[in-house]
Coordinates of C-alpha atoms and ligand atoms in Angstrom, one line a residue:
M1 CA 24.0 68.3 -24.7
S2 CA 27.4 67.1 -25.7
T3 CA 27.4 63.4 -26.4
R4 CA 31.2 63.0 -26.1
R5 CA 31.1 60.4 -23.5
H6 CA 28.0 58.3 -23.7
F7 CA 24.5 58.1 -25.0
L8 CA 21.7 55.6 -25.1
K9 CA 20.4 54.5 -28.4
V10 CA 16.7 54.9 -29.2
S11 CA 16.4 51.1 -28.7
A12 CA 16.8 51.8 -24.9
L13 CA 13.1 52.8 -25.0
T14 CA 12.0 49.5 -26.3
G15 CA 14.2 47.7 -23.7
A16 CA 16.0 45.9 -26.5
G17 CA 18.9 44.4 -24.5
A18 CA 22.3 45.8 -23.8
L19 CA 23.1 49.3 -24.9
L20 CA 26.4 49.8 -26.6
A21 CA 27.2 53.5 -27.0
P22 CA 28.8 54.2 -30.3
R23 CA 31.7 56.7 -29.7
I24 CA 31.0 58.9 -32.7
P25 CA 32.6 62.3 -32.3
V26 CA 29.9 64.9 -32.5
P27 CA 30.1 68.7 -32.4
Q28 CA 30.4 70.1 -28.9
L29 CA 28.2 73.0 -29.6
F30 CA 24.7 72.6 -30.9
A31 CA 23.2 76.0 -30.4
A32 CA 22.9 77.8 -33.7
R33 CA 25.2 80.7 -33.6
R34 CA 24.4 84.3 -34.4
T35 CA 26.8 87.0 -33.5
S36 CA 25.2 89.8 -31.7
P37 CA 26.0 93.4 -32.6
T38 CA 29.2 94.6 -30.9
L39 CA 28.0 96.5 -27.8
A40 CA 30.2 98.6 -25.5
R41 CA 30.7 97.1 -22.1
F42 CA 29.9 98.7 -18.8
V43 CA 28.1 101.8 -20.2
D44 CA 24.7 101.2 -18.6
V45 CA 23.9 101.4 -14.9
L46 CA 22.8 98.1 -13.3
P47 CA 19.0 98.3 -12.8
R48 CA 17.6 97.2 -9.5
P49 CA 14.3 95.4 -9.8
A50 CA 11.5 97.2 -8.1
V51 CA 9.8 95.7 -5.0
M52 CA 6.3 94.6 -5.7
T53 CA 3.5 96.1 -3.6
P54 CA 0.4 94.2 -2.7
V55 CA -3.1 95.4 -3.9
T56 CA -4.5 94.8 -0.4
G57 CA -3.1 95.0 3.0
T58 CA -2.6 92.1 5.3
A59 CA -6.0 92.6 7.0
G60 CA -8.2 89.6 6.9
G61 CA -5.5 87.1 5.9
A62 CA -3.0 86.9 3.1
A63 CA -1.7 90.0 1.4
T64 CA -2.8 89.8 -2.3
Y65 CA -0.7 90.8 -5.3
R66 CA -2.0 91.2 -8.8
V67 CA 0.7 90.7 -11.4
S68 CA 0.1 91.1 -15.1
M69 CA 2.2 89.2 -17.7
S70 CA 2.6 91.2 -20.9
E71 CA 4.8 92.1 -23.9
F72 CA 6.5 95.4 -24.1
A73 CA 9.6 97.1 -25.3
Q74 CA 12.5 97.8 -23.0
Q75 CA 16.0 99.2 -23.6
L76 CA 18.5 96.6 -22.7
H77 CA 21.6 98.5 -23.8
R78 CA 22.5 102.2 -24.6
D79 CA 23.2 101.4 -28.2
L80 CA 20.4 98.9 -28.9
P81 CA 17.0 99.9 -30.1
P82 CA 14.4 98.8 -27.4
T83 CA 13.8 95.1 -27.4
R84 CA 10.4 93.4 -27.3
V85 CA 10.4 91.3 -24.2
W86 CA 7.9 89.6 -21.9
G87 CA 7.7 90.5 -18.3
Y88 CA 5.7 90.7 -15.1
A89 CA 4.1 94.0 -14.1
G90 CA 5.6 95.6 -17.2
Q91 CA 9.1 94.8 -16.2
Y92 CA 11.9 92.5 -17.2
P93 CA 13.1 90.9 -14.9
G94 CA 9.8 91.0 -12.9
P95 CA 9.6 93.0 -9.7
T96 CA 10.9 91.4 -6.6
I97 CA 8.3 89.9 -4.3
E98 CA 9.4 90.2 -0.6
V99 CA 7.7 88.2 2.0
H100 CA 8.2 87.3 5.7
R101 CA 8.4 83.7 6.9
G102 CA 5.0 82.4 8.1
L103 CA 3.0 85.3 6.5
P104 CA 1.2 83.8 3.5
I105 CA 0.5 85.8 0.3
A106 CA -1.8 85.2 -2.6
V107 CA -0.8 86.3 -6.2
Q108 CA -3.2 86.7 -9.0
W109 CA -1.1 85.9 -12.1
Q110 CA -2.9 87.7 -14.9
K111 CA -2.2 86.7 -18.5
N112 CA -2.1 89.6 -20.8
L113 CA 0.3 88.2 -23.3
P114 CA -0.2 88.4 -27.1
S115 CA -1.5 85.3 -28.9
A116 CA 1.6 85.0 -31.0
H117 CA 4.9 84.0 -29.4
L118 CA 8.0 86.2 -29.4
L119 CA 10.3 83.2 -30.1
P120 CA 10.1 80.2 -32.5
I121 CA 8.0 77.3 -31.2
D122 CA 8.8 73.7 -32.0
H123 CA 5.4 72.1 -32.4
T124 CA 7.0 68.6 -32.3
I125 CA 7.9 69.1 -28.6
H126 CA 5.6 67.4 -26.1
G127 CA 2.8 69.7 -25.0
A128 CA 3.5 72.3 -27.7
G129 CA 1.5 70.7 -30.6
Y130 CA -0.4 72.6 -33.2
D131 CA -3.5 71.7 -31.3
Q132 CA -2.4 73.8 -28.4
P133 CA -2.5 77.6 -28.1
D134 CA 0.9 79.0 -29.0
V135 CA 1.1 81.2 -25.9
R136 CA 0.4 79.5 -22.6
A137 CA 1.8 80.5 -19.2
V138 CA 1.8 79.2 -15.7
V139 CA 4.0 80.6 -12.9
H140 CA 6.2 78.4 -10.7
L141 CA 7.8 79.6 -7.5
H142 CA 11.2 78.0 -7.7
G143 CA 12.3 76.6 -4.3
G144 CA 8.9 77.4 -2.7
K145 CA 7.3 74.9 -0.3
V146 CA 3.8 75.0 -1.8
M147 CA 0.7 72.8 -2.4
P148 CA 0.5 71.2 -5.9
E149 CA -2.3 73.4 -7.1
D150 CA -0.1 76.5 -6.4
D151 CA 3.1 75.0 -7.8
G152 CA 2.7 75.8 -11.5
Y153 CA 2.4 72.3 -12.9
P154 CA 3.4 72.6 -16.6
L155 CA -0.1 71.5 -17.7
A156 CA -1.8 74.0 -15.4
W157 CA -1.3 76.7 -17.9
S158 CA -3.8 79.3 -19.0
T159 CA -4.0 81.8 -21.8
S160 CA -5.0 85.5 -22.1
A161 CA -8.1 84.3 -23.9
G162 CA -9.1 82.1 -20.9
E163 CA -8.2 78.7 -22.3
H164 CA -6.5 76.4 -20.0
G165 CA -4.5 73.1 -19.7
P166 CA -5.8 69.9 -18.2
N167 CA -4.3 70.5 -14.7
Y168 CA -5.4 74.1 -14.5
Y169 CA -6.9 75.0 -11.1
S170 CA -6.7 78.8 -10.8
D171 CA -4.7 81.8 -11.8
T172 CA -4.4 82.8 -8.1
F173 CA -1.7 81.0 -6.2
L174 CA -1.2 80.9 -2.5
Y175 CA 2.3 81.0 -1.1
P176 CA 2.5 80.0 2.5
N177 CA 6.1 81.1 3.0
D178 CA 6.6 78.4 5.6
Q179 CA 10.4 78.2 5.0
P180 CA 13.6 80.0 6.2
A181 CA 14.8 83.3 4.8
T182 CA 16.3 82.7 1.4
T183 CA 16.5 83.7 -2.2
L184 CA 13.7 82.1 -4.3
W185 CA 12.6 83.1 -7.8
Y186 CA 9.5 82.8 -9.9
H187 CA 9.4 82.0 -13.5
D188 CA 7.2 80.5 -16.2
H189 CA 6.8 76.7 -16.4
A190 CA 4.4 76.0 -19.3
L191 CA 4.9 72.6 -20.9
G192 CA 7.0 72.6 -24.1
I193 CA 7.7 76.3 -24.1
T194 CA 9.2 77.1 -20.7
R195 CA 12.6 77.8 -22.4
L196 CA 11.0 80.4 -24.7
N197 CA 8.8 82.0 -22.0
V198 CA 11.7 82.4 -19.6
H199 CA 14.0 83.5 -22.4
A200 CA 11.5 86.2 -23.4
G201 CA 11.8 87.6 -19.9
L202 CA 9.3 85.8 -17.5
A203 CA 11.4 85.6 -14.3
G204 CA 11.8 87.5 -11.1
F205 CA 13.1 87.3 -7.6
F206 CA 11.1 86.2 -4.5
L207 CA 12.9 86.9 -1.2
V208 CA 11.8 85.2 2.0
R209 CA 12.9 87.1 5.1
D210 CA 12.7 86.0 8.7
S211 CA 13.6 87.2 12.2
V212 CA 16.9 85.1 12.2
E213 CA 18.1 86.9 9.2
D214 CA 16.8 90.3 10.4
A215 CA 19.0 89.9 13.6
L216 CA 22.2 89.4 11.6
N217 CA 23.2 92.9 10.8
L218 CA 23.7 92.3 7.1
P219 CA 24.0 94.9 4.4
R220 CA 20.4 96.0 3.5
G221 CA 18.5 98.6 1.7
Q222 CA 20.6 100.1 -1.1
Y223 CA 23.4 97.8 -0.1
E224 CA 21.5 94.6 -0.7
I225 CA 21.0 93.9 -4.5
P226 CA 19.6 90.9 -6.4
L227 CA 21.6 90.0 -9.5
V228 CA 20.1 87.7 -12.1
I229 CA 22.7 86.7 -14.7
Q230 CA 21.4 85.7 -18.2
D231 CA 22.9 85.3 -21.7
R232 CA 21.1 86.4 -24.8
N233 CA 21.8 86.9 -28.6
F234 CA 20.5 90.0 -30.4
N235 CA 19.7 90.9 -33.9
A236 CA 20.8 94.3 -35.2
D237 CA 17.3 95.8 -34.7
G238 CA 17.6 95.0 -31.0
S239 CA 15.2 92.0 -31.1
L240 CA 16.1 88.8 -29.3
F241 CA 17.6 86.1 -31.4
Y242 CA 16.8 82.5 -30.3
S243 CA 17.6 80.0 -33.0
G244 CA 14.7 78.7 -35.0
E245 CA 16.7 75.9 -36.6
G246 CA 16.9 72.5 -35.0
L247 CA 19.4 69.8 -35.7
T248 CA 17.2 66.8 -36.3
S249 CA 14.2 66.2 -38.6
A250 CA 12.2 64.9 -35.6
H251 CA 12.5 68.4 -33.9
P252 CA 13.1 70.9 -36.7
V253 CA 13.2 74.0 -34.4
W254 CA 14.3 72.8 -30.9
I255 CA 18.0 73.3 -30.0
P256 CA 19.6 71.2 -27.3
E257 CA 21.0 74.2 -25.5
F258 CA 20.9 78.0 -25.9
F259 CA 24.2 79.9 -25.4
G260 CA 24.2 83.6 -25.9
D261 CA 27.2 85.8 -26.6
T262 CA 26.0 88.8 -24.6
A263 CA 25.7 88.9 -20.8
L264 CA 22.8 90.6 -19.0
V265 CA 22.4 91.3 -15.4
N266 CA 19.0 92.4 -14.2
G267 CA 18.0 92.9 -17.8
K268 CA 20.9 95.2 -18.9
V269 CA 23.7 94.2 -21.2
W270 CA 27.1 94.2 -19.4
P271 CA 26.1 96.8 -16.8
Y272 CA 28.1 98.5 -14.2
L273 CA 27.3 99.3 -10.6
E274 CA 28.9 102.1 -8.5
V275 CA 29.7 100.8 -5.1
E276 CA 30.9 102.5 -2.0
P277 CA 34.0 101.0 -0.3
R278 CA 31.9 98.9 2.1
R279 CA 30.2 95.5 2.3
Y280 CA 27.3 94.6 -0.1
R281 CA 25.0 91.7 -0.1
F282 CA 24.3 90.3 -3.6
R283 CA 21.5 87.7 -4.2
M284 CA 23.0 86.0 -7.2
L285 CA 20.8 83.9 -9.5
N286 CA 21.8 82.1 -12.7
G287 CA 18.7 82.8 -14.7
S288 CA 20.1 81.5 -18.0
N289 CA 18.6 78.8 -20.1
A290 CA 21.6 76.5 -20.3
R291 CA 24.8 78.4 -19.5
F292 CA 26.8 77.6 -16.4
Y293 CA 29.0 80.4 -14.8
H294 CA 32.2 80.0 -12.9
L295 CA 32.6 83.5 -11.5
A296 CA 35.4 85.5 -10.0
L297 CA 36.0 89.0 -9.0
D298 CA 39.2 91.0 -9.9
K299 CA 41.9 91.5 -7.4
G300 CA 41.1 88.1 -5.8
L301 CA 38.2 89.6 -3.9
P302 CA 36.3 86.7 -2.4
F303 CA 32.6 86.0 -2.4
W304 CA 31.7 85.5 1.2
Q305 CA 28.8 83.1 0.6
I306 CA 26.2 83.2 3.4
G307 CA 23.3 81.4 1.7
T308 CA 22.2 79.0 -1.0
D309 CA 19.0 78.0 -2.7
G310 CA 17.1 77.3 0.4
G311 CA 18.5 79.2 3.3
L312 CA 21.5 80.5 5.1
L313 CA 24.8 78.6 5.5
P314 CA 25.9 77.8 9.1
R315 CA 29.0 80.0 8.5
A316 CA 30.2 82.4 5.8
V317 CA 32.4 80.6 3.4
A318 CA 35.1 82.6 1.5
M319 CA 34.7 81.4 -2.1
P320 CA 37.4 82.6 -4.6
R321 CA 35.1 81.4 -7.4
L322 CA 31.4 80.6 -7.6
L323 CA 30.1 77.8 -9.8
M324 CA 26.5 78.4 -10.7
G325 CA 24.4 76.1 -12.9
P326 CA 21.0 77.3 -14.2
A327 CA 18.6 78.1 -11.4
E328 CA 21.1 78.0 -8.6
R329 CA 21.4 80.9 -6.1
C330 CA 24.3 82.2 -4.1
D331 CA 23.7 84.7 -1.4
V332 CA 27.0 86.5 -0.9
I333 CA 28.7 89.4 0.8
V334 CA 31.4 91.2 -1.1
D335 CA 33.6 93.6 0.9
F336 CA 34.7 96.5 -1.2
S337 CA 36.1 98.4 1.8
G338 CA 39.7 99.5 1.6
L339 CA 39.5 99.8 -2.2
A340 CA 40.5 103.2 -3.5
P341 CA 37.8 105.3 -5.2
G342 CA 38.0 104.8 -8.9
T343 CA 39.0 101.2 -8.7
S344 CA 37.1 98.9 -11.1
I345 CA 36.3 95.3 -10.2
N346 CA 35.1 93.1 -13.0
L347 CA 32.9 90.1 -12.5
A348 CA 34.5 87.5 -14.8
N349 CA 33.4 84.0 -15.9
N350 CA 35.4 81.1 -17.3
A351 CA 32.9 78.3 -17.5
R352 CA 32.8 76.3 -20.7
S353 CA 29.6 75.6 -22.5
P354 CA 28.2 73.0 -22.5
F355 CA 29.6 72.5 -19.0
P356 CA 32.1 71.2 -18.1
D357 CA 33.9 70.2 -21.2
G358 CA 32.4 72.1 -24.1
T359 CA 34.4 74.4 -26.3
D360 CA 32.3 77.5 -26.1
T361 CA 33.7 80.0 -23.6
R362 CA 32.4 83.2 -25.2
L363 CA 31.2 85.0 -22.1
P364 CA 34.3 86.0 -20.1
Q365 CA 32.8 89.2 -18.6
I366 CA 29.5 89.7 -16.9
M367 CA 29.5 93.1 -15.2
Q368 CA 31.6 95.7 -13.5
F369 CA 31.7 97.3 -10.0
R370 CA 33.2 100.8 -9.7
V371 CA 34.3 102.0 -6.3
T372 CA 33.2 105.5 -5.3
S373 CA 33.5 107.0 -1.9
L374 CA 31.9 106.2 1.4
S375 CA 28.7 108.1 2.2
S376 CA 28.5 106.8 5.8
P377 CA 30.4 104.3 8.0
D378 CA 29.7 100.6 7.4
A379 CA 28.3 99.2 10.6
T380 CA 27.4 95.8 9.2
T381 CA 29.0 92.7 10.7
P382 CA 32.0 91.4 8.8
P383 CA 31.1 88.0 7.2
Q384 CA 33.7 86.1 9.2
N385 CA 32.1 87.3 12.5
L386 CA 28.4 86.5 11.5
L387 CA 26.7 84.2 13.9
L388 CA 24.7 82.2 11.4
P389 CA 22.2 79.6 12.5
N390 CA 23.1 75.9 12.6
V391 CA 21.8 73.8 9.7
P392 CA 20.9 70.4 11.0
L393 CA 22.0 67.5 8.8
L394 CA 19.4 65.0 7.6
D395 CA 20.3 61.4 8.6
P396 CA 20.5 58.9 5.7
T397 CA 20.3 55.9 8.1
G398 CA 17.4 53.7 7.1
A399 CA 16.2 56.1 4.4
N400 CA 14.5 54.7 1.3
V401 CA 16.9 55.0 -1.6
R402 CA 15.7 55.8 -5.2
D403 CA 17.7 56.2 -8.4
V404 CA 17.2 58.9 -11.0
V405 CA 19.0 58.1 -14.3
I406 CA 19.8 60.9 -16.6
S407 CA 20.3 59.9 -20.3
E408 CA 20.1 61.4 -23.7
I409 CA 18.7 59.9 -26.8
I410 CA 20.7 60.5 -30.0
D411 CA 19.4 60.8 -33.5
E412 CA 22.2 58.8 -35.1
E413 CA 21.5 60.1 -38.6
A414 CA 21.8 63.7 -37.6
D415 CA 24.4 62.9 -35.0
A416 CA 22.6 65.2 -32.6
P417 CA 20.5 64.8 -29.4
L418 CA 16.8 64.0 -29.9
E419 CA 15.8 64.5 -26.3
G420 CA 16.9 63.9 -22.7
L421 CA 15.2 61.6 -20.3
L422 CA 15.0 60.8 -16.6
D423 CA 14.8 57.1 -15.8
V424 CA 14.4 56.4 -19.6
K425 CA 10.8 57.6 -19.2
Y426 CA 8.8 60.3 -20.8
F427 CA 7.0 63.2 -18.9
D428 CA 3.5 61.8 -19.5
M429 CA 4.2 58.3 -18.2
E430 CA 2.8 57.5 -14.7
P431 CA 5.0 58.7 -11.9
D432 CA 6.8 55.9 -10.1
K433 CA 8.6 57.9 -7.4
L434 CA 6.1 58.0 -4.5
P435 CA 7.8 59.1 -1.3
A436 CA 5.5 59.0 1.8
L437 CA 4.6 62.3 3.3
G438 CA 7.0 63.0 6.2
S439 CA 9.6 60.4 5.1
T440 CA 13.2 61.0 4.4
E441 CA 14.7 59.6 1.2
V442 CA 18.1 59.4 -0.5
W443 CA 18.0 59.9 -4.2
R444 CA 21.0 58.8 -6.3
I445 CA 21.2 60.9 -9.4
I446 CA 23.1 58.8 -12.0
N447 CA 24.4 60.9 -14.9
T448 CA 25.2 58.7 -17.9
T449 CA 25.7 61.7 -20.3
G450 CA 28.7 63.8 -21.2
D451 CA 27.3 67.0 -19.7
A452 CA 26.6 68.4 -16.3
H453 CA 22.8 68.8 -15.5
P454 CA 21.4 71.0 -12.8
I455 CA 18.7 68.7 -11.3
H456 CA 15.9 70.4 -9.5
L457 CA 13.2 69.0 -7.2
H458 CA 10.0 70.9 -6.5
L459 CA 8.5 71.1 -3.0
V460 CA 11.6 70.2 -1.1
Q461 CA 14.9 71.8 -0.1
F462 CA 17.4 68.9 0.1
Q463 CA 21.0 68.3 1.2
I464 CA 23.8 67.0 -0.9
L465 CA 25.5 63.9 0.6
D466 CA 28.3 63.1 -1.9
R467 CA 29.4 62.5 -5.5
R468 CA 31.1 59.4 -6.9
T469 CA 32.3 58.5 -10.3
F470 CA 31.2 55.2 -11.8
D471 CA 32.0 53.0 -14.8
E472 CA 29.6 54.0 -17.5
E473 CA 30.3 51.1 -19.9
T474 CA 29.5 48.5 -17.2
Y475 CA 26.4 50.5 -16.3
D476 CA 25.3 50.4 -20.0
E477 CA 25.8 46.7 -20.3
T478 CA 24.6 45.5 -16.9
G479 CA 22.7 48.3 -15.3
K480 CA 25.0 47.9 -12.3
I481 CA 26.9 50.8 -10.6
V482 CA 30.6 50.0 -10.3
Y483 CA 32.3 53.0 -8.6
T484 CA 35.6 54.1 -10.1
G485 CA 36.7 56.4 -7.2
P486 CA 36.0 57.3 -3.7
A487 CA 32.9 59.3 -2.6
K488 CA 33.7 63.0 -2.8
A489 CA 32.4 65.4 -0.2
P490 CA 30.3 68.3 -1.6
A491 CA 31.9 71.7 -2.0
P492 CA 32.1 73.8 1.2
N493 CA 29.2 76.0 0.0
E494 CA 27.1 72.9 -0.6
R495 CA 27.1 71.1 2.8
S496 CA 25.6 71.8 5.1
A497 CA 23.2 73.8 3.0
W498 CA 19.7 73.7 1.7
K499 CA 19.5 73.2 -2.0
D500 CA 16.7 72.7 -4.5
T501 CA 19.0 72.4 -7.5
V502 CA 22.1 70.2 -7.6
L503 CA 24.9 69.9 -10.2
S504 CA 25.1 66.3 -11.5
Y505 CA 28.4 65.7 -13.3
P506 CA 29.0 63.3 -16.2
G507 CA 29.7 59.7 -15.2
T508 CA 28.9 60.6 -11.6
V509 CA 26.4 59.4 -9.0
T510 CA 25.3 62.4 -6.9
R511 CA 23.4 61.5 -3.7
I512 CA 20.9 63.9 -2.1
I513 CA 18.7 63.5 0.9
A514 CA 15.3 65.1 1.3
K515 CA 12.4 65.1 3.8
F516 CA 9.1 65.3 2.0
E517 CA 7.0 67.7 4.0
L518 CA 4.1 70.0 3.2
P519 CA 3.7 73.6 4.3
A520 CA 2.2 74.0 7.8
G521 CA -1.6 73.8 7.8
A522 CA -1.9 71.6 4.7
V523 CA -5.1 69.6 4.8
T524 CA -4.8 66.2 3.1
Q525 CA -6.6 62.9 3.1
P526 CA -4.8 59.6 3.8
G527 CA -3.8 58.0 0.5
Q528 CA -4.0 61.3 -1.4
R529 CA -1.2 61.7 -3.9
L530 CA 0.3 65.2 -4.4
R531 CA 2.1 65.7 -7.7
Y532 CA 5.4 67.6 -8.0
L533 CA 8.3 67.5 -10.4
I534 CA 11.9 66.6 -10.8
H535 CA 13.7 68.0 -13.8
C536 CA 16.8 69.3 -15.4
H537 CA 17.0 73.1 -15.2
I538 CA 18.7 73.4 -18.5
L539 CA 15.5 74.8 -20.0
E540 CA 16.0 73.1 -23.4
H541 CA 16.3 69.8 -21.6
E542 CA 13.3 70.4 -19.3
D543 CA 11.2 71.2 -22.3
N544 CA 12.2 68.1 -24.2
E545 CA 11.4 65.3 -21.8
M546 CA 14.1 65.6 -19.1
M547 CA 11.4 66.2 -16.6
R548 CA 9.3 63.7 -14.6
P549 CA 6.4 64.0 -12.1
Y550 CA 6.8 62.5 -8.7
E551 CA 4.1 62.1 -6.1
V552 CA 4.1 62.5 -2.3
V553 CA 1.7 60.0 -0.8
C554 CA -0.2 61.2 2.3
Ligands
LIG601 CU1 12.8 76.6 -11.6 CU2 10.5 73.4 -12.1 O1 11.6 75.0 -11.9
LIG602 CU1 11.1 74.7 -9.1
LIG603 CU1 20.0 68.6 -18.6

C-alpha cells in the first residue's frame, strides 16, 4: 500500500468528523527486501500442470475427486536445492481440474498439511490469533458460481487434526459448473493466513469447457497451456523467503504487500518453452500475492485475447500489452507462425510495484518462448476469424446502486499502513450489502488510496461500466463524489467481458454491474440469506481487513 495520495486517520473508525489526510511522504515500498540468489534465466523447461483424474466415474451423478493438501519438496530451478512447498495432490501448482459446463463435480479436499506453518504467521491479524490452530485451510473456487457452503468461506476452514472454524460445513465441495467455458482457479482462503497458504503453493487451475468453445477450432492438447505467473524470494538453501518483519508495532509480522525478485511460471523460475511456429492458446493467470504485471512479447507479437475471468470475449482483441492484477485471467492466442526456428521471444513485464506508481520494477522478465520447427500443419482458426459468441450487456437502467469505499488506515507513528478497509468496516461486522436474488445492481468502487486494488466478488461474473476520477479532498471532507474528469470506457478487453476481478485505480470510481444469480437447481427458502464475499485480491490486504461479507437475499 503506498500512501502517497491519501489515507484515512484511525479516527475515521470512530466517525470523528472530517478527515484531513496529512500528506507525509512515506516509503513507496514496504515489503522487506531480501535478494534471492542469482539464478540463470531460461534454463528450466516450463512444466505443464497435470490434469486431475476423478476417483469415480460420472455414473450415478457427480464425478468425485479426492485431493490431498500436503507439504513436500519440489525443485523450482536447476541450481536451487529443492524447496519445501505446499500443494494439492503433491504438486505445486496443483493439478488442473477440467470440467464441462453443466456437469457437476464433487471434490473432497483432504487436509494433510503439517501443524506448523511454512511461513511466518502474524498472530495479531484477525482470525490468526494464538487461540487458533496455526495451519488452517479451506479451498475457494475463484470465479465459480457455487452455493455458500461450497464457496470456501474464510471461517469454514479445517485442519489435518480435524478441528474446524465456525462456518465449517464439510471438506467436500460441490461445483455445479453452471457457467460458460472459462479459466477459473482454485486456491486457499483461510482467514488471516490466505497470503501465506497461497504463497506456500496452494493454487491450481480449474478450466470450464463447453460446446460453444469446443466448436471454435482453437489450439488444444499440447498447444493449449495454462500459465500461472508468480513472484517469490528465495534463501540460499532454496527455501521460500517471505518477510517476517512487519512495519508497525500493532502488526509485528504482517507486511502490506509482498513483492518477490524472482519470477515463476507454473512453479519454475524463469522457465522456457519450446514452441512450434504455430498458434498456441495460453490461459494466463496472475497468481501473485500483490504484484501486477504489464506484459509484452518481443518483436511486437500481440496477445490475441479471446477470454477473460468469466468467459469468452465476443471477438478476439489484439493486445500489444496485457495488464494483469492479482487473480485476473487472460485467455490468449499467440501466433508464432512465420518465426524462424531458433528465434527467442521473451515475455517481458514493466509494471511498477506497488501499482501503478511504486518505485519497484524488479521483475522485467518472466519467461521465454523458443521457436522450433513445425511438426504438422496448423489447422486452427486464426484469431481474427474466430466466430466468438455474443456477450449480452447487462442494463444499468433502474438498477440499485451501492458504493464500496476502499481506504487504508495509517499508523502515523510508524508511517506505515495498519490495515485496509472496505466501507470503513471490519470483516466481522454485519454485512450491509444485501442484493436480492435475481436482481441486477451497479456497485461503485470508490478508491480513496494511492494504489490500485484488484477488487473481487464471489458468486458473480460482472461487467465493467466505466471509470471516472474524483476529487479526493472533497470526498474526505464531505463524503461527496465530485468528478474531475469524464467517465472513461473500460479497456477493449474489459467490455464486453465477464469479470470477477476488476482493477480499481487510485482516486477513481469504477462502476461494475452484476446480476445476483445462483447455480441452476439451487434450493432456497424465501428470506434466506446467502453469504459471499467482496475483497481486494492483493492477498496481504485481503488478510488484513480489506474484505467484507455480502449476502444475497432469497
Ligand atoms: Cu480468489 Cu475470495 O478469492
Ligand atoms: Cu473468489
Ligand atoms: Cu488492496
